[in-house]
Short mmCIF file of N, CA and C in Angstrom, two decimals:
data_model
loop_
_atom_site.label_atom_id
_atom_site.label_comp_id
_atom_site.label_asym_id
_atom_site.label_seq_id
_atom_site.Cartn_x
_atom_site.Cartn_y
_atom_site.Cartn_z
N MET S 713 0.46 35.39 -26.64
CA MET S 713 1.48 34.62 -25.16
C MET S 713 0.70 34.31 -24.88
N ILE S 714 0.37 34.61 -23.84
CA ILE S 714 -1.29 34.88 -22.22
C ILE S 714 -1.92 33.57 -22.23
N ARG S 715 -2.03 33.60 -23.73
CA ARG S 715 -3.11 32.05 -24.03
C ARG S 715 -1.82 30.91 -24.03
N SER S 716 -0.59 31.57 -24.50
CA SER S 716 0.34 29.95 -24.62
C SER S 716 0.12 29.49 -23.08
N LEU S 717 1.36 30.70 -22.73
CA LEU S 717 1.45 30.74 -21.01
C LEU S 717 0.86 30.10 -20.15
N ILE S 718 -1.17 30.52 -20.09
CA ILE S 718 -1.35 29.91 -19.93
C ILE S 718 -2.45 28.26 -19.54
N LEU S 719 -2.20 28.12 -20.64
CA LEU S 719 -2.26 26.77 -21.21
C LEU S 719 -0.33 25.61 -21.24
N ALA S 720 0.26 26.41 -21.42
CA ALA S 720 1.82 25.23 -20.26
C ALA S 720 1.36 24.86 -20.04
N GLY S 721 1.06 26.16 -18.53
CA GLY S 721 0.76 26.02 -17.14
C GLY S 721 -0.85 25.21 -16.79
N ALA S 722 -0.75 25.02 -17.54
CA ALA S 722 -2.33 23.96 -17.12
C ALA S 722 -1.65 22.45 -17.35
N LEU S 723 -1.63 22.46 -18.08
CA LEU S 723 -1.13 20.78 -18.38
C LEU S 723 0.35 20.45 -18.31
N ALA S 724 1.57 21.73 -17.17
CA ALA S 724 2.43 21.31 -16.29
C ALA S 724 2.14 20.73 -15.15
N VAL S 725 0.20 21.59 -14.57
CA VAL S 725 -0.24 21.27 -13.06
C VAL S 725 -0.81 19.57 -13.83
N ILE S 726 -1.17 19.18 -14.89
CA ILE S 726 -1.78 17.99 -14.69
C ILE S 726 -1.18 17.39 -15.31
N ALA S 727 0.18 17.23 -15.98
CA ALA S 727 1.22 16.39 -16.31
C ALA S 727 1.42 16.06 -15.58
N GLY S 728 2.10 16.83 -13.44
CA GLY S 728 2.39 16.78 -12.25
C GLY S 728 1.71 16.10 -11.35
N THR S 729 0.29 15.76 -11.51
CA THR S 729 -1.00 15.28 -11.10
C THR S 729 -1.06 13.90 -11.40
N ALA S 730 -0.99 13.39 -12.60
CA ALA S 730 -0.96 12.84 -12.91
C ALA S 730 -0.04 10.84 -13.02
N HIS S 731 0.99 12.06 -12.26
CA HIS S 731 2.15 11.82 -12.41
C HIS S 731 2.58 11.49 -10.36
N ALA S 732 1.61 11.54 -10.02
CA ALA S 732 1.75 11.88 -7.79
C ALA S 732 1.42 10.23 -7.73
N GLU S 733 2.74 9.70 -6.64
CA GLU S 733 2.18 8.67 -6.13
C GLU S 733 1.01 8.61 -4.72
N GLU S 734 0.63 7.12 -4.94
CA GLU S 734 -0.32 7.55 -4.39
C GLU S 734 0.07 7.44 -2.61
N PRO S 735 -0.56 7.95 -1.23
CA PRO S 735 -0.46 7.40 -0.28
C PRO S 735 0.64 6.47 0.39
N ILE S 736 0.12 5.18 -0.10
CA ILE S 736 0.26 3.79 0.28
C ILE S 736 2.01 3.40 -0.05
N VAL S 737 2.26 4.25 -0.95
CA VAL S 737 3.08 4.02 -2.21
C VAL S 737 5.14 4.20 -1.08
N GLY S 738 5.99 3.39 -1.03
CA GLY S 738 6.94 3.31 0.71
C GLY S 738 7.32 1.80 0.51
N ASN S 739 7.95 2.86 1.35
CA ASN S 739 8.86 1.39 2.55
C ASN S 739 7.90 1.94 3.92
N TRP S 740 7.62 0.34 4.52
CA TRP S 740 6.69 0.77 5.73
C TRP S 740 7.32 -0.72 7.53
N LYS S 741 7.74 0.51 7.73
CA LYS S 741 7.89 -1.30 8.94
C LYS S 741 6.39 -1.76 9.83
N THR S 742 6.22 -2.72 9.36
CA THR S 742 5.43 -3.89 10.67
C THR S 742 6.02 -3.34 12.25
N ALA S 743 4.32 -4.13 12.22
CA ALA S 743 4.29 -5.56 13.39
C ALA S 743 5.86 -5.64 14.16
N SER S 744 6.04 -6.71 13.13
CA SER S 744 6.70 -7.09 14.03
C SER S 744 8.49 -7.03 13.51
N GLY S 745 8.57 -5.34 13.14
CA GLY S 745 9.72 -4.52 13.06
C GLY S 745 9.70 -5.32 11.85
N GLU S 746 9.82 -6.68 11.11
CA GLU S 746 10.23 -5.86 9.53
C GLU S 746 9.75 -4.87 9.12
N THR S 747 10.33 -4.58 7.22
CA THR S 747 10.59 -4.06 6.75
C THR S 747 10.08 -4.41 5.63
N ALA S 748 8.79 -3.70 4.72
CA ALA S 748 7.77 -4.19 3.50
C ALA S 748 7.84 -3.07 2.03
N VAL S 749 7.27 -3.29 1.52
CA VAL S 749 7.86 -2.00 0.74
C VAL S 749 6.48 -2.89 0.13
N ILE S 750 5.75 -1.51 -0.39
CA ILE S 750 4.71 -1.58 -1.28
C ILE S 750 4.40 -0.61 -2.65
N ALA S 751 4.20 -1.62 -4.11
CA ALA S 751 4.71 -0.72 -5.28
C ALA S 751 3.32 -1.16 -5.68
N ALA S 752 3.76 -0.32 -6.85
CA ALA S 752 2.75 -0.06 -8.77
C ALA S 752 2.55 -1.63 -8.75
N CYS S 753 1.53 -2.39 -9.72
CA CYS S 753 1.65 -3.34 -10.58
C CYS S 753 0.94 -3.45 -10.68
N GLY S 754 1.17 -3.17 -11.91
CA GLY S 754 -0.02 -3.92 -12.96
C GLY S 754 -1.19 -3.28 -12.49
N GLY S 755 -1.07 -2.03 -12.11
CA GLY S 755 -2.64 -0.92 -12.02
C GLY S 755 -3.62 -1.30 -10.09
N SER S 756 -2.51 -1.97 -9.54
CA SER S 756 -2.27 -2.44 -8.39
C SER S 756 -0.99 -2.24 -7.50
N PHE S 757 -1.03 -1.94 -6.52
CA PHE S 757 -0.03 -2.13 -5.36
C PHE S 757 0.13 -4.49 -4.44
N CYS S 758 1.72 -3.86 -4.40
CA CYS S 758 2.02 -5.47 -4.33
C CYS S 758 2.69 -4.78 -2.72
N VAL S 759 2.22 -6.00 -2.16
CA VAL S 759 3.08 -5.55 -0.84
C VAL S 759 4.29 -7.33 -1.04
N THR S 760 5.73 -6.10 -0.91
CA THR S 760 6.27 -7.11 -0.50
C THR S 760 7.42 -7.07 0.86
N LEU S 761 8.38 -8.31 1.17
CA LEU S 761 9.05 -8.18 2.49
C LEU S 761 10.45 -7.61 2.03
N LYS S 762 10.72 -6.85 2.55
CA LYS S 762 12.09 -6.17 2.10
C LYS S 762 13.29 -7.14 4.12
N THR S 763 13.09 -7.47 4.67
CA THR S 763 14.12 -8.45 5.95
C THR S 763 13.13 -8.98 6.93
N GLY S 764 13.50 -9.65 7.43
CA GLY S 764 13.38 -11.09 8.24
C GLY S 764 13.24 -12.17 7.06
N LYS S 765 12.45 -13.06 8.15
CA LYS S 765 12.60 -14.32 7.84
C LYS S 765 12.10 -14.70 6.38
N TYR S 766 11.13 -13.70 5.90
CA TYR S 766 10.24 -13.83 4.51
C TYR S 766 11.05 -13.51 3.35
N THR S 767 12.08 -12.45 3.45
CA THR S 767 12.62 -11.55 2.48
C THR S 767 11.93 -12.16 1.15
N GLY S 768 11.79 -11.63 0.76
CA GLY S 768 11.56 -11.32 -1.09
C GLY S 768 10.10 -11.61 -1.32
N ARG S 769 9.38 -12.28 -0.34
CA ARG S 769 7.91 -12.92 -0.71
C ARG S 769 6.98 -11.96 -1.12
N LYS S 770 6.16 -12.18 -1.67
CA LYS S 770 4.98 -10.70 -0.97
C LYS S 770 3.72 -11.23 -0.71
N ILE S 771 3.78 -10.58 -0.02
CA ILE S 771 2.30 -10.93 1.16
C ILE S 771 1.32 -10.00 0.55
N GLY S 772 0.67 -9.38 -0.20
CA GLY S 772 -0.09 -8.86 -0.59
C GLY S 772 -0.68 -8.36 -1.70
N THR S 773 -2.41 -7.65 -2.42
CA THR S 773 -2.32 -7.38 -3.12
C THR S 773 -2.70 -6.15 -3.00
N LEU S 774 -2.71 -4.91 -3.66
CA LEU S 774 -4.19 -4.05 -2.92
C LEU S 774 -5.03 -3.23 -4.05
N ALA S 775 -5.65 -2.80 -4.28
CA ALA S 775 -5.79 -1.67 -5.24
C ALA S 775 -7.15 -0.67 -4.59
N GLY S 776 -6.27 0.92 -5.13
CA GLY S 776 -7.95 1.58 -4.51
C GLY S 776 -6.90 2.77 -5.04
N THR S 777 -6.70 3.91 -3.85
CA THR S 777 -6.89 5.48 -4.34
C THR S 777 -7.25 6.18 -3.98
N GLY S 778 -6.15 7.05 -3.27
CA GLY S 778 -6.81 7.99 -2.14
C GLY S 778 -6.03 7.91 -0.35
N GLY S 779 -5.67 7.09 -0.32
CA GLY S 779 -5.51 6.38 0.95
C GLY S 779 -6.52 4.89 1.30
N SER S 780 -7.27 4.33 1.06
CA SER S 780 -8.02 3.34 1.58
C SER S 780 -8.09 2.76 -0.10
N TYR S 781 -7.63 1.17 0.89
CA TYR S 781 -7.28 0.55 -0.67
C TYR S 781 -7.75 -1.59 -0.20
N ALA S 782 -7.82 -1.58 -0.40
CA ALA S 782 -8.47 -3.51 0.08
C ALA S 782 -8.09 -4.66 -1.52
N GLY S 783 -8.20 -5.66 -1.05
CA GLY S 783 -7.78 -7.25 -1.71
C GLY S 783 -6.93 -7.68 -0.74
N GLU S 784 -5.37 -9.01 -1.20
CA GLU S 784 -5.86 -9.37 -0.71
C GLU S 784 -4.14 -9.79 0.63
N ILE S 785 -4.05 -9.90 1.71
CA ILE S 785 -3.26 -10.00 2.07
C ILE S 785 -3.23 -11.96 2.83
N THR S 786 -1.57 -12.62 3.45
CA THR S 786 -0.54 -13.18 2.68
C THR S 786 0.35 -13.37 4.77
N ASP S 787 -0.44 -13.73 5.75
CA ASP S 787 0.42 -14.46 6.54
C ASP S 787 1.25 -15.13 6.18
N PRO S 788 3.47 -15.03 6.06
CA PRO S 788 3.37 -15.73 5.29
C PRO S 788 4.31 -16.85 6.56
N ALA S 789 4.39 -16.56 7.36
CA ALA S 789 4.03 -17.66 8.06
C ALA S 789 3.02 -18.94 8.62
N ALA S 790 2.09 -18.75 8.84
CA ALA S 790 0.94 -19.75 8.00
C ALA S 790 0.69 -19.82 6.78
N ASP S 791 1.31 -19.36 5.40
CA ASP S 791 0.57 -19.07 4.32
C ASP S 791 -1.04 -19.08 4.44
N LYS S 792 -0.92 -18.98 4.98
CA LYS S 792 -2.43 -18.82 4.68
C LYS S 792 -2.85 -17.64 4.02
N THR S 793 -4.19 -16.75 2.90
CA THR S 793 -4.68 -15.03 2.47
C THR S 793 -5.69 -15.49 2.50
N TYR S 794 -6.33 -13.96 3.01
CA TYR S 794 -7.31 -13.08 3.30
C TYR S 794 -7.14 -12.00 3.01
N SER S 795 -9.30 -11.71 2.87
CA SER S 795 -9.99 -11.16 2.19
C SER S 795 -8.59 -9.59 2.74
N GLY S 796 -8.64 -9.14 2.51
CA GLY S 796 -7.52 -7.82 3.26
C GLY S 796 -7.76 -6.26 2.35
N SER S 797 -7.19 -4.93 3.57
CA SER S 797 -8.01 -4.10 3.87
C SER S 797 -6.77 -2.80 4.00
N GLY S 798 -6.33 -1.59 3.27
CA GLY S 798 -4.99 -0.76 3.76
C GLY S 798 -5.60 0.32 4.06
N LYS S 799 -5.11 1.18 4.94
CA LYS S 799 -5.26 2.81 4.91
C LYS S 799 -4.97 3.32 5.77
N VAL S 800 -4.40 4.35 5.08
CA VAL S 800 -3.26 5.11 5.03
C VAL S 800 -3.64 6.79 6.04
N SER S 801 -3.52 6.76 7.09
CA SER S 801 -2.90 8.20 8.21
C SER S 801 -2.57 9.30 8.30
N GLY S 802 -1.91 9.65 7.18
CA GLY S 802 -0.61 10.57 7.14
C GLY S 802 1.52 9.72 7.52
N ASN S 803 2.09 9.24 8.05
CA ASN S 803 2.36 8.10 8.22
C ASN S 803 2.35 6.80 9.09
N SER S 804 1.46 6.69 9.32
CA SER S 804 0.24 5.01 10.39
C SER S 804 -0.49 4.97 8.51
N LEU S 805 -0.52 3.33 8.84
CA LEU S 805 -0.89 2.58 8.13
C LEU S 805 -1.97 1.28 8.10
N ARG S 806 -2.89 1.36 8.22
CA ARG S 806 -3.74 -0.03 9.18
C ARG S 806 -3.70 -0.69 8.37
N MET S 807 -3.28 -1.92 8.42
CA MET S 807 -3.62 -3.29 7.31
C MET S 807 -4.59 -4.04 8.63
N GLN S 808 -5.74 -4.04 7.72
CA GLN S 808 -5.97 -5.38 7.88
C GLN S 808 -6.34 -6.68 7.54
N GLY S 809 -6.74 -8.07 7.95
CA GLY S 809 -7.05 -9.71 7.31
C GLY S 809 -7.85 -9.68 6.84
N CYS S 810 -9.24 -9.90 7.14
CA CYS S 810 -10.88 -11.26 7.24
C CYS S 810 -10.55 -12.79 6.56
N VAL S 811 -11.30 -13.63 7.53
CA VAL S 811 -11.78 -14.48 7.44
C VAL S 811 -13.53 -14.22 7.25
N LEU S 812 -13.67 -14.36 5.84
CA LEU S 812 -16.29 -14.19 5.79
C LEU S 812 -15.73 -12.65 6.71
N LYS S 813 -14.84 -11.30 6.27
CA LYS S 813 -15.32 -10.53 6.29
C LYS S 813 -15.91 -10.24 8.54
N VAL S 814 -15.90 -11.80 8.70
CA VAL S 814 -15.62 -11.21 10.37
C VAL S 814 -15.54 -11.36 11.79
N LEU S 815 -14.51 -12.87 11.39
CA LEU S 815 -13.12 -12.57 11.92
C LEU S 815 -12.18 -11.36 11.56
N CYS S 816 -11.47 -10.86 11.92
CA CYS S 816 -10.45 -10.11 11.56
C CYS S 816 -9.86 -9.83 12.56
N LYS S 817 -7.56 -9.46 12.22
CA LYS S 817 -6.76 -8.72 12.91
C LYS S 817 -6.70 -8.14 11.71
N SER S 818 -6.44 -7.05 12.90
CA SER S 818 -5.66 -5.37 12.66
C SER S 818 -4.20 -5.39 12.61
N GLN S 819 -3.07 -4.49 11.77
CA GLN S 819 -2.13 -4.24 11.91
C GLN S 819 -1.67 -2.67 12.49
N THR S 820 -0.78 -1.97 12.29
CA THR S 820 -0.35 -0.39 12.48
C THR S 820 0.60 -1.02 11.62
N TRP S 821 1.00 -0.29 10.62
CA TRP S 821 2.81 -0.22 10.37
C TRP S 821 2.92 1.50 9.61
N THR S 822 3.91 1.91 10.17
CA THR S 822 5.13 3.29 10.45
C THR S 822 5.31 3.90 9.34
N ARG S 823 5.38 3.43 8.42
CA ARG S 823 6.44 4.80 7.35
C ARG S 823 7.79 4.39 7.62
N LEU S 824 8.70 4.74 6.80
CA LEU S 824 9.80 4.58 6.69
C LEU S 824 10.35 5.55 6.31
#
C-alpha cells in the first residue's frame, strides 16, 4: 500500500513538471507600450502583437528553456527580421535583435 502511494505521488510530481509553462509564456508590455503575447507554437515560442498599429502580427519566434531564448525578431515598422534573443528575469524580459551579431539593439519588456 505504501509503495503504491509513493509511486502515485512520484507520477503526480512528474506530470506536474512536464506541464509547467516556460517563464517567457504570457502577456508582455513592450518598450513602445504595446502588448505582445508569447505562446508555445510548434516546439518554440511565437511572439505576436495584441495591441497597436500592427495588432495580430507575428513579430518573432524564439526557442529555448529556463529563461534564455534565441531565434528571430521582426521590427514591424521597418519590416526587417534580425537574429534575436530574450532573457527572462522575474517580471522583466530583455529582448535583443542583432545584425550580424555585431550591431544590436535591446529593449526591456514587463510582464502584465
